[in-house]
Short mmCIF file of C-alpha atoms and ligand atoms in Angstrom, two decimals:
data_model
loop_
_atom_site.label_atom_id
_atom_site.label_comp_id
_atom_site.label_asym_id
_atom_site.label_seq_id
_atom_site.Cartn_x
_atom_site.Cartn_y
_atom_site.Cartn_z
CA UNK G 1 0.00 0.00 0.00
CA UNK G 2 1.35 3.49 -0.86
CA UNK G 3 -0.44 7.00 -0.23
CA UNK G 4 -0.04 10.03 -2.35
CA UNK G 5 0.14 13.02 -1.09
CA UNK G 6 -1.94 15.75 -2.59
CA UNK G 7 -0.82 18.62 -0.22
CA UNK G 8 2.64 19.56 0.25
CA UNK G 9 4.02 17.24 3.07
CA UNK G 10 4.40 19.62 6.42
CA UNK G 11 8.64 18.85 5.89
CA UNK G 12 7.64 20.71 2.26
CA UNK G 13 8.68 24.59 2.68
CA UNK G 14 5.61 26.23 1.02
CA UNK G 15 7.57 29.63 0.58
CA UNK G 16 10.73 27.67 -1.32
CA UNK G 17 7.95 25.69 -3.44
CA UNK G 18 6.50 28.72 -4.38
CA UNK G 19 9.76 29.97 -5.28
CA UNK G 20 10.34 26.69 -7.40
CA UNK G 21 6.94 27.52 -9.40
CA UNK G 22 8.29 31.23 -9.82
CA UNK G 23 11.27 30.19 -11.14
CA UNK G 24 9.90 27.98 -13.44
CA UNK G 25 7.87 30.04 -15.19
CA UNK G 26 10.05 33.25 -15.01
CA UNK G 27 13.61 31.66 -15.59
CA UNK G 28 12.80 28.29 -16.47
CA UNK G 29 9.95 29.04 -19.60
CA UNK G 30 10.36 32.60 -19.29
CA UNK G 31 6.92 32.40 -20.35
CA UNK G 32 5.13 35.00 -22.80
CA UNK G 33 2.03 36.71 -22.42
CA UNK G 34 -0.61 34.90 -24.32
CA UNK G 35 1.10 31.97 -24.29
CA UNK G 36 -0.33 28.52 -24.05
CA UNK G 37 1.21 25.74 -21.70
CA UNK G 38 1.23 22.28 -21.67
CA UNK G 39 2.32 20.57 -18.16
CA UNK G 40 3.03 17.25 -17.38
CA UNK G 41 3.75 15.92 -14.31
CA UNK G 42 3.41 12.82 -11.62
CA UNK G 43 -0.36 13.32 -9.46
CA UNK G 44 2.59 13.40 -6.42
CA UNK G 45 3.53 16.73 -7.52
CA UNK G 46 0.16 18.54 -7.84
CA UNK G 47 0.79 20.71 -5.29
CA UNK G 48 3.90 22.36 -7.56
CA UNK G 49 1.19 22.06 -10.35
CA UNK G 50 -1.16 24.53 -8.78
CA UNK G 51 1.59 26.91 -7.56
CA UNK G 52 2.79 26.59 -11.60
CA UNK G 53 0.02 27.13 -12.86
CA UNK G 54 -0.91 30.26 -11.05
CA UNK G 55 1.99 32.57 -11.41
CA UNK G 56 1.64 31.36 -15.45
CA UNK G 57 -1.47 33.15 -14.85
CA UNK G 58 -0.56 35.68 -13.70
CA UNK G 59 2.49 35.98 -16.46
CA UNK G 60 -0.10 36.21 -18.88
CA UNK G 61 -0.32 32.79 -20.12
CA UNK G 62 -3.42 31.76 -22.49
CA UNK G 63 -4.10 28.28 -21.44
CA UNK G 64 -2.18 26.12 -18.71
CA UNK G 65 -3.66 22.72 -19.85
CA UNK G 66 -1.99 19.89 -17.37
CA UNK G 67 -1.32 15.96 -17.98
CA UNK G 68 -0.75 13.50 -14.70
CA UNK G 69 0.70 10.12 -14.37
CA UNK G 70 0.05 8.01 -12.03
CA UNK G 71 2.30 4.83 -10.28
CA UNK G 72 -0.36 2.54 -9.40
CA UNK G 73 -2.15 3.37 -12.38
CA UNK G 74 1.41 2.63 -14.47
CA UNK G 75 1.68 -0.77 -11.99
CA UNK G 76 -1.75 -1.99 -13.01
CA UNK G 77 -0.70 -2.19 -16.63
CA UNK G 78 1.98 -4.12 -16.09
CA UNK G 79 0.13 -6.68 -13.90
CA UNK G 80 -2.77 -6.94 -15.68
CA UNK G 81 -2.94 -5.45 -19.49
CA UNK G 82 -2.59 -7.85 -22.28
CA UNK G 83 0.21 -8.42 -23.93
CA UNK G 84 0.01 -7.31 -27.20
CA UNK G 85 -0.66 -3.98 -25.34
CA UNK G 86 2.78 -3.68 -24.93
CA UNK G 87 4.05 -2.74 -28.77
CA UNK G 88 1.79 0.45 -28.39
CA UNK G 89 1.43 3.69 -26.90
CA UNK G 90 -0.87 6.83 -26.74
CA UNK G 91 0.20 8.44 -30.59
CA UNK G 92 -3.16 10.35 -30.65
CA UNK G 93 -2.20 12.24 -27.35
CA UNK G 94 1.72 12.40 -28.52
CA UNK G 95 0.67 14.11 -31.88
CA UNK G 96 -1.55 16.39 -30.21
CA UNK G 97 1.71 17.63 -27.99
CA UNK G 98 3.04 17.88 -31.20
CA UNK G 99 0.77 20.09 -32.74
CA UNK G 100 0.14 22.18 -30.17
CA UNK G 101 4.31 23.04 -29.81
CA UNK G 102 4.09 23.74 -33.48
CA UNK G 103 1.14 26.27 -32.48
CA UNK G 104 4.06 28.07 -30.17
CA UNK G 105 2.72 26.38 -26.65
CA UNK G 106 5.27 26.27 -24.33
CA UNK G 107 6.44 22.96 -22.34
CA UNK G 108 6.96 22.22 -18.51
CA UNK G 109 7.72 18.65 -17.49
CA UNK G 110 7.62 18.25 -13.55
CA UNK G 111 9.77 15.23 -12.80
CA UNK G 112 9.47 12.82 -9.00
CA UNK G 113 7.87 10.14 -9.28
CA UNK G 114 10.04 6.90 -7.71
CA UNK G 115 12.75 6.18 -10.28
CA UNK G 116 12.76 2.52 -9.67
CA UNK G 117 9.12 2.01 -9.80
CA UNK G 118 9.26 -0.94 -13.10
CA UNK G 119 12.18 -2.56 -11.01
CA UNK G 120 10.60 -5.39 -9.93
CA UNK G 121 8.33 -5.67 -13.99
CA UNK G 122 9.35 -7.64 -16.58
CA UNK G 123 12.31 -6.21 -18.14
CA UNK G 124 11.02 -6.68 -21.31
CA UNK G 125 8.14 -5.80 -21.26
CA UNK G 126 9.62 -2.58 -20.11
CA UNK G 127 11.89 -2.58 -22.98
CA UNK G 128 8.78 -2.87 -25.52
CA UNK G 129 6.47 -0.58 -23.93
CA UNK G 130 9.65 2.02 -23.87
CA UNK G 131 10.42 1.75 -27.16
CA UNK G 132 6.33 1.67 -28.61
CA UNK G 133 6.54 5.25 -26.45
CA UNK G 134 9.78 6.70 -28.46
CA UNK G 135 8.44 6.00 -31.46
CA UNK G 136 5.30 7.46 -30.68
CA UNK G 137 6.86 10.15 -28.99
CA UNK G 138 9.38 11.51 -31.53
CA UNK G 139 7.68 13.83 -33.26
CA UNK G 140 7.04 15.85 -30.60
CA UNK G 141 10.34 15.39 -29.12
CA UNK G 142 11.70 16.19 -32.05
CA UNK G 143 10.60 19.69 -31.42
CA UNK G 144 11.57 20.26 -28.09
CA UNK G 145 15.36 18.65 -28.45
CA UNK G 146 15.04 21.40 -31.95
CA UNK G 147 14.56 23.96 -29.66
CA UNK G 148 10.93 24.76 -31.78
CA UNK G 149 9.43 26.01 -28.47
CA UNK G 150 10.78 27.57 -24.81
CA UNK G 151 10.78 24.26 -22.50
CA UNK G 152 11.75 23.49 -19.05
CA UNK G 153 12.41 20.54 -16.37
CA UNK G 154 11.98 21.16 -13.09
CA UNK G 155 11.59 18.65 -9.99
CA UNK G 156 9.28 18.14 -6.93
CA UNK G 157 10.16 15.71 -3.71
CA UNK G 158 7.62 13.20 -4.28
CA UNK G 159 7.47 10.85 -1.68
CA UNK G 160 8.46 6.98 -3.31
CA UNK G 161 10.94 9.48 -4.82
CA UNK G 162 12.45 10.31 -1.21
CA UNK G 163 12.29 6.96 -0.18
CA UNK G 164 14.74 5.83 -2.73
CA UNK G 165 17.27 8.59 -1.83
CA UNK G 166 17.24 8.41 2.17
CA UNK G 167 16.04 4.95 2.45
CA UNK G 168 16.73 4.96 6.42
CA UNK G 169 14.51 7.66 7.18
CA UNK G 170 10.84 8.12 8.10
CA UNK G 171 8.67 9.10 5.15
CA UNK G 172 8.07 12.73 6.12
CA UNK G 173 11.82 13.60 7.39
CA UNK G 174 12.55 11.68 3.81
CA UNK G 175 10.63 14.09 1.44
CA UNK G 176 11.92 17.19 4.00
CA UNK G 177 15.39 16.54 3.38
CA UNK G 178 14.77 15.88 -0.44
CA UNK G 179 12.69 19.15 -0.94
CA UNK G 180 15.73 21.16 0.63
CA UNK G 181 18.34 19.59 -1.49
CA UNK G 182 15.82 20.15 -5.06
CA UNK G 183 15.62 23.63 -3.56
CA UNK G 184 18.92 24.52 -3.10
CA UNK G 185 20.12 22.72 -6.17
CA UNK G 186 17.31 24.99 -7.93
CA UNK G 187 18.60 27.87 -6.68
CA UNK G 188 15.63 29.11 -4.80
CA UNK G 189 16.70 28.84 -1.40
CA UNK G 190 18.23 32.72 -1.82
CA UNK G 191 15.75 35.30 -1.37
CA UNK G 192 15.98 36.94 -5.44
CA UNK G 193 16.31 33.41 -6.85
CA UNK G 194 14.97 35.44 -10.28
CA UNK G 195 18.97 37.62 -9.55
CA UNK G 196 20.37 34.39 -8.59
CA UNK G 197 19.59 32.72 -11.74
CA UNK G 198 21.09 35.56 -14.35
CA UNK G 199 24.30 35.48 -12.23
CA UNK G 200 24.59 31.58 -12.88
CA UNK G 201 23.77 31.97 -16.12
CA UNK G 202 26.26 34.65 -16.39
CA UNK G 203 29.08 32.04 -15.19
CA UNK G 204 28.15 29.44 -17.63
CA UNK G 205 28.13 31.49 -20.68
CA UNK G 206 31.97 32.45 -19.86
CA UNK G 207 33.01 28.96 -19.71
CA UNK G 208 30.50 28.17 -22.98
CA UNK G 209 32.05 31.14 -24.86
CA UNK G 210 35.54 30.24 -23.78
CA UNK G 211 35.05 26.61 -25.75
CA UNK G 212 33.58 28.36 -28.65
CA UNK G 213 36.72 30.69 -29.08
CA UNK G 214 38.83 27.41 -28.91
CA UNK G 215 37.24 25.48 -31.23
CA UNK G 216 38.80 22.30 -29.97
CA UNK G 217 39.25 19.12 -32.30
CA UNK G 218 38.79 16.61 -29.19
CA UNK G 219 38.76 16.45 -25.89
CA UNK G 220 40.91 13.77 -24.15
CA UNK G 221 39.82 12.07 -20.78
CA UNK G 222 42.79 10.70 -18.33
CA UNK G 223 41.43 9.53 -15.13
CA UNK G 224 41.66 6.45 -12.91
CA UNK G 225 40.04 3.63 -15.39
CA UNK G 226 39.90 6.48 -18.53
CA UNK G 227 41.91 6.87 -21.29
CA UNK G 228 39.38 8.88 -23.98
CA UNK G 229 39.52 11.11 -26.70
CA UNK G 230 36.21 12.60 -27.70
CA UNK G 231 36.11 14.28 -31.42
CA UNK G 232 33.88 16.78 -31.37
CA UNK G 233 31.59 17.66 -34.28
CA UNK G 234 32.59 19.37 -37.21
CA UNK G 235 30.76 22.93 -36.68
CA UNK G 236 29.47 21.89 -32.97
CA UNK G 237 29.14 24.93 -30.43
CA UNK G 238 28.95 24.63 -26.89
CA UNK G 239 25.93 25.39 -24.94
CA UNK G 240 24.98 26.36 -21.35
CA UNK G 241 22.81 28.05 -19.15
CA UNK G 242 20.24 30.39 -21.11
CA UNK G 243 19.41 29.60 -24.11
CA UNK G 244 17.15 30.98 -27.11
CA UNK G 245 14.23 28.78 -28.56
CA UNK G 246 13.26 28.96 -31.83
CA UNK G 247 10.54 30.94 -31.19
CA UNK G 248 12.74 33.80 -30.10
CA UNK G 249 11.83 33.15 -25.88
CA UNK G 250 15.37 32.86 -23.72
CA UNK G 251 14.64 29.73 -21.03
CA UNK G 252 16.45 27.46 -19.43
CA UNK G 253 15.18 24.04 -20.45
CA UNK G 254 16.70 22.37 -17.34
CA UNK G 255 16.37 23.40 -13.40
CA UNK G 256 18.83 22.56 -11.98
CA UNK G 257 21.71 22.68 -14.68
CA UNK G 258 25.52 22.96 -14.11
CA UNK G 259 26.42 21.44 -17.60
CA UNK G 260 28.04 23.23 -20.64
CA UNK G 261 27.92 20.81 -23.31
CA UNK G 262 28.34 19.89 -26.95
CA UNK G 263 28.06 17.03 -29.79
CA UNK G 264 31.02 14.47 -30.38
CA UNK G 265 31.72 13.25 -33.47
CA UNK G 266 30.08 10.13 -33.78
CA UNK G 267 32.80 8.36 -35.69
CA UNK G 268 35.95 9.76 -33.99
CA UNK G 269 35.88 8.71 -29.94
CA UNK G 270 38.88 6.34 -29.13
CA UNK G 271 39.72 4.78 -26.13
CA UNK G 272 38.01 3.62 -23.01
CA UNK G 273 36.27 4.95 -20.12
CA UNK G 274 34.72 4.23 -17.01
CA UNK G 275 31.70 5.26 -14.90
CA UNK G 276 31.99 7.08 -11.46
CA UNK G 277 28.18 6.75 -10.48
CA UNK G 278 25.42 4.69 -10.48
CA UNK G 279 23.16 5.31 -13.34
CA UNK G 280 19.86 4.37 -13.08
CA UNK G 281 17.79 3.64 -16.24
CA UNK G 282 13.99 2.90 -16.16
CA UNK G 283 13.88 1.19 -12.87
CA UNK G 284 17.73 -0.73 -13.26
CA UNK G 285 20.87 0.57 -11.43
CA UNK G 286 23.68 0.09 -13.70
CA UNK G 287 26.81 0.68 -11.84
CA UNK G 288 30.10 -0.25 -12.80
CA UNK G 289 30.40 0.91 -16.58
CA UNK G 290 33.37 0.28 -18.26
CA UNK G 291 33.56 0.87 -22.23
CA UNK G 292 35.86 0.62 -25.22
CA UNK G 293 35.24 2.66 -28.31
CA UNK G 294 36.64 2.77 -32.11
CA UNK G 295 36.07 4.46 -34.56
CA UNK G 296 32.80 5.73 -32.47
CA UNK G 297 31.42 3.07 -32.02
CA UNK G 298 31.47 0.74 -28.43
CA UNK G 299 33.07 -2.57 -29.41
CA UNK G 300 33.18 -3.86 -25.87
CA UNK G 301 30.44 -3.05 -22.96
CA UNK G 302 30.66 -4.40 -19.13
CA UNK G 303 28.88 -3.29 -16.16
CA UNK G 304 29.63 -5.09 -12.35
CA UNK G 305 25.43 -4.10 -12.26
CA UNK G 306 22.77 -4.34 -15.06
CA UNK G 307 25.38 -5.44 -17.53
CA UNK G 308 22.34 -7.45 -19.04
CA UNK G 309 20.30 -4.14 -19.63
CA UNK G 310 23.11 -2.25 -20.95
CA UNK G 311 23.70 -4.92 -23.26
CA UNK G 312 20.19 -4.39 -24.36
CA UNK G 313 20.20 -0.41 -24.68
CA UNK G 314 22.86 -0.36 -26.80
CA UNK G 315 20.98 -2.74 -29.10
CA UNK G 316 18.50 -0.32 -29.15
CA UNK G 317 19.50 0.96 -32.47
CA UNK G 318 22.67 1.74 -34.75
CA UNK G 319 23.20 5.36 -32.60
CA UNK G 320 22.77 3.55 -29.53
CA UNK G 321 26.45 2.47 -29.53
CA UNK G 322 27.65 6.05 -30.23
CA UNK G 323 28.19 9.81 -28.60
CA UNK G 324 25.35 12.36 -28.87
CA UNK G 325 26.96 14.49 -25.70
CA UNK G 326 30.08 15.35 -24.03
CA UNK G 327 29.01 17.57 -20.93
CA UNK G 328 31.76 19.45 -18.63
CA UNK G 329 30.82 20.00 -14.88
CA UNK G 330 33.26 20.76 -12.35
CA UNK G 331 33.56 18.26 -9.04
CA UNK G 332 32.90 21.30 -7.29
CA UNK G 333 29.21 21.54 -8.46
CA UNK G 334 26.82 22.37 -5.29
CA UNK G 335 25.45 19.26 -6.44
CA UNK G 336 28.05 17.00 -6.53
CA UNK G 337 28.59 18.44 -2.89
CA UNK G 338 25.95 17.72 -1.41
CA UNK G 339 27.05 13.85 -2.47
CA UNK G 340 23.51 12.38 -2.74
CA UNK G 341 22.96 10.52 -5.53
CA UNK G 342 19.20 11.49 -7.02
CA UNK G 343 18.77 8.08 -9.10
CA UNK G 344 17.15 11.26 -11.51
CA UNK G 345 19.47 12.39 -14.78
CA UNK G 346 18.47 16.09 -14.16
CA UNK G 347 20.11 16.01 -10.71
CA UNK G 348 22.99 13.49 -11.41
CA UNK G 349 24.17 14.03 -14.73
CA UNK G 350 24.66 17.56 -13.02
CA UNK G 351 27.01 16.71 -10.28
CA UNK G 352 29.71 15.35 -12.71
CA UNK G 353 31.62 15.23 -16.33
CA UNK G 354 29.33 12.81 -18.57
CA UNK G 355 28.61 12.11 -21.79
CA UNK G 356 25.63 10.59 -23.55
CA UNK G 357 24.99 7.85 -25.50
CA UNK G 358 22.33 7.85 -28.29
CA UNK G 359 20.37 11.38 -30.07
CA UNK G 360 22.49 14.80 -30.30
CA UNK G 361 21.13 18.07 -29.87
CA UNK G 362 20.54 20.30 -33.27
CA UNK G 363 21.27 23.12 -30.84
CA UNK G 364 25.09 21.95 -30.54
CA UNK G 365 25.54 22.95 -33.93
CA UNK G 366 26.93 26.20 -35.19
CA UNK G 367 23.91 27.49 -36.87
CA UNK G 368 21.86 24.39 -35.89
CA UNK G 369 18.36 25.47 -35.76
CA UNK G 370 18.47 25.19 -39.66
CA UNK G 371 20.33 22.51 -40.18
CA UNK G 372 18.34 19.23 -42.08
CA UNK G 373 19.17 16.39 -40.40
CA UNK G 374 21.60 15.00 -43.30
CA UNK G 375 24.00 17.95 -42.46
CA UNK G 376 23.85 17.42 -38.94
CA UNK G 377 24.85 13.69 -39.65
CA UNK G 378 27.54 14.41 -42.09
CA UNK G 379 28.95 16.98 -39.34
CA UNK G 380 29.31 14.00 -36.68
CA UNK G 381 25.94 14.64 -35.58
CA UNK G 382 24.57 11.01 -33.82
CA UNK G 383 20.86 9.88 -33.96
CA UNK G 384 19.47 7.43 -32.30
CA UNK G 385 15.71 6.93 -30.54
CA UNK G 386 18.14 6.94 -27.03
CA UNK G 387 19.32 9.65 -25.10
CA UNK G 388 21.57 8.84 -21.62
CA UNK G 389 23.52 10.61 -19.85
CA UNK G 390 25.85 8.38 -17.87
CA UNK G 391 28.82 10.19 -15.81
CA UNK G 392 32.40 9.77 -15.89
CA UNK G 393 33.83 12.92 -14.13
CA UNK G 394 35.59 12.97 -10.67
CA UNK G 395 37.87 14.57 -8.37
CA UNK G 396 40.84 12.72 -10.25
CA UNK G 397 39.85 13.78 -13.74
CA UNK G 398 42.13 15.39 -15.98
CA UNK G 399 41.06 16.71 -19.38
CA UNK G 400 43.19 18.38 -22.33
CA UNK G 401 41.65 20.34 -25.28
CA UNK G 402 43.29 19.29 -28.31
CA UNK G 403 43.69 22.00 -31.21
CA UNK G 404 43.50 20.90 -35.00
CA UNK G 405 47.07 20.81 -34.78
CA UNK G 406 47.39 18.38 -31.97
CA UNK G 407 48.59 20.89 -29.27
CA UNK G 408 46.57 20.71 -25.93
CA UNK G 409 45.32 23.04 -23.87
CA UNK G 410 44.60 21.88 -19.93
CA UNK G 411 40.65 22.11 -19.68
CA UNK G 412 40.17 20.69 -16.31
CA UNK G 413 42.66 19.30 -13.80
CA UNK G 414 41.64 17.23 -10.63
CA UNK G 415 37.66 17.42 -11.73
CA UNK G 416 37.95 21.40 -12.04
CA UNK G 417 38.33 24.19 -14.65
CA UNK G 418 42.26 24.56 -15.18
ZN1 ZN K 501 24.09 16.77 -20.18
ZN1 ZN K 502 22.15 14.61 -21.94
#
């Protein structure tokens, strides 16, 4: 038996959550009057919902129209649907999403629901219904990882969530001490979190700026375990903090995010490398990671945990095997301080150096927002129906930029900026 709770839990600061919803729709959307918004989000976090949906009210926005999900209602199918069931998904409601973000309405996904709810499913039934939902999804995915539309990702502590991450406490003292850490990762825990915000951003377009001007060839990874060179793209920029949608709106897609990042080359990563934290995919720890690329591609996978469903994600598809991210995050992050691992990508692929297997982003492109997807490929540009982010930075990380002319420049030494 498992209760959701509908108002903030008393360990739930309602003046911080507020903040969070402020944030969101001010920083995180920077939302436009007359704007339309589509919300999705876990019935745990309804009480973020209705603080979201207000101040997009009172921002102006034309319709706030929200989507929840449910985990006993996502158990049920598991246990009970048929199986044929499991090759499809909801299209109709996917290419509505997608028509409505080609009609300019902005996106805001709440994640925290418990990230290792399917655990205990059948993995591959899992793997189907995951893969009838890409397909279905892509279109409109295809429009947010394009950049059509302003989009955000932001986080509330649901409780099954908490659970997971501070397993030997009480339920309430749980979902206390995981609200303060989404807060303060968020950046809302300051009283002008709005001020806050542009000075972060201001930090992160220095660094992103600073890797533009270089124009590295490759990076190259030496580390306990590590020995990798990542090409980068031909034409790939580096992006961070703010950035501008299609549609013209500045947002910042993810809340938290400590990341500057940009697209490898997808035939021209060398070496091998090895994970320095858990990663947890669709209810499967996979801990352990060590990897050998040529040529791009991984030619040999192990993991000491869930070797069996990495095997099986990177048989996903041809891109599966190959870079669509390198991200740079210094061991220093507030979030990588704070040393709890979220079992959630937004939080964990922000605490360290990673890079991501599967689909690149268009953005990371010089000029990418009209780019066809032919150019993109024939730049390096990876595709693949995957995207995860799986870390490999640490305190003992060492990376070099390495100019067209094979001189290096020291990026980061020990897990920081040089
Ligand atoms: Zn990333
Ligand atoms: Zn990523």
């Amino acid at each position: 038996m498992t209760s959701h709770h509908l108002v903030p839990s008393a360990t739930v600061d309602p003046a911080k959550l507020d903040r969070l919803a402020e944030v969101a729709v001010r920083v995180g959307l920077n939302l436009q009057p007359g704007q339309d918004l589509l919300l999705t989000a876990p019935v745990a976090a309804l009480p973020l919902v209705r603080r979201i949906a207000e101040h997009a009210y009172r921002a102006g926005a034309g319709l706030v129209t929200p989507f929840l999900a449910d985990e006993e209602v996502a158990l049920a199918r598991y246990r009970h649907a048929p199986d044929a069931s499991f090759d499809r998904a909801a299209g109709w409601l996917y290419e509505g999403m997608a028509r409505a973000f080609s009609q300019n309405t902005a996106r805001l996904a709440i994640v925290g629901d418990n990230p290792m709810l399917l655990s205990g499913e059948d993995p591959q039934k899992v793997a189907r219904a995951n893969k009838a939902n890409s397909l279905a999804y892509k279109p409109a995915l295809e429009k947010i990882a394009g950049f059509d539309i302003n989009w955000n990702i932001v986080a509330y502590p649901g409780a099954s969530w908490a659970r997971q991450v501070f397993p030997d406490d009480a339920e309430a003292a749980a979902v206390g001490k995981l609200a303060e850490a989404i807060f303060s990762a968020s950046r809302v825990d300051g009283d002008d979190p709005v001020a806050a915000w542009a000075d972060h951003n201001r930090a992160l377009a220095v660094r992103r700026d600073w890797l533009n001007g270089e124009r590295f060839s490759a990076l190259r990874f030496t580390g306990p375990g590590t020995d990798l060179t990542v090409g980068l793209a031909d034409g790939h920029e580096w992006q961070g903090g703010a950035s501008t949608a299609k549609n013209g709106v500045v947002c910042n897609a993810n809340i938290p995010t400590e990341e500057v990042f940009t697209t490898p080359h997808a035939l021209r990563v060398e070496g091998h490398v090895s994970s320095t934290k858990p990663l947890s995919y669709q209810g499967t720890l996979i801990d352990g990671i060590a990897v050998r690329f040529e040529a791009g591609r991984i030619v040999e996978a192990r993991a000491a945990r869930g070797e069996e469903v990495l095997a099986k994600v990177l048989d996903t598809d041809e891109g599966a095997r190959r870079l669509g991210e390198v991200a740079l995050v210094p061991h220093s992050s507030p979030i990588s301080k704070s040393g709890i691992l979220f079992y959630n990508t937004l939080f964990d692929e922000n605490a360290s150096c990673h890079i991501a297997l599967g689909q690149c982003y268009a953005k990371c492109f010089v000029g990418g927002d009209r780019l066809a997807p032919d150019r993109i490929a024939a730049q390096g540009g990876n595709s693949s129906l995957i995207h995860i982010d799986w870390m490999i930075g640490s305190g003992e990380i060492d990376i070099d930029g390495v100019r067209p002319d094979g001189s290096r420049v020291p990026v980061f030494r020990k897990g920081e900026w040089a």
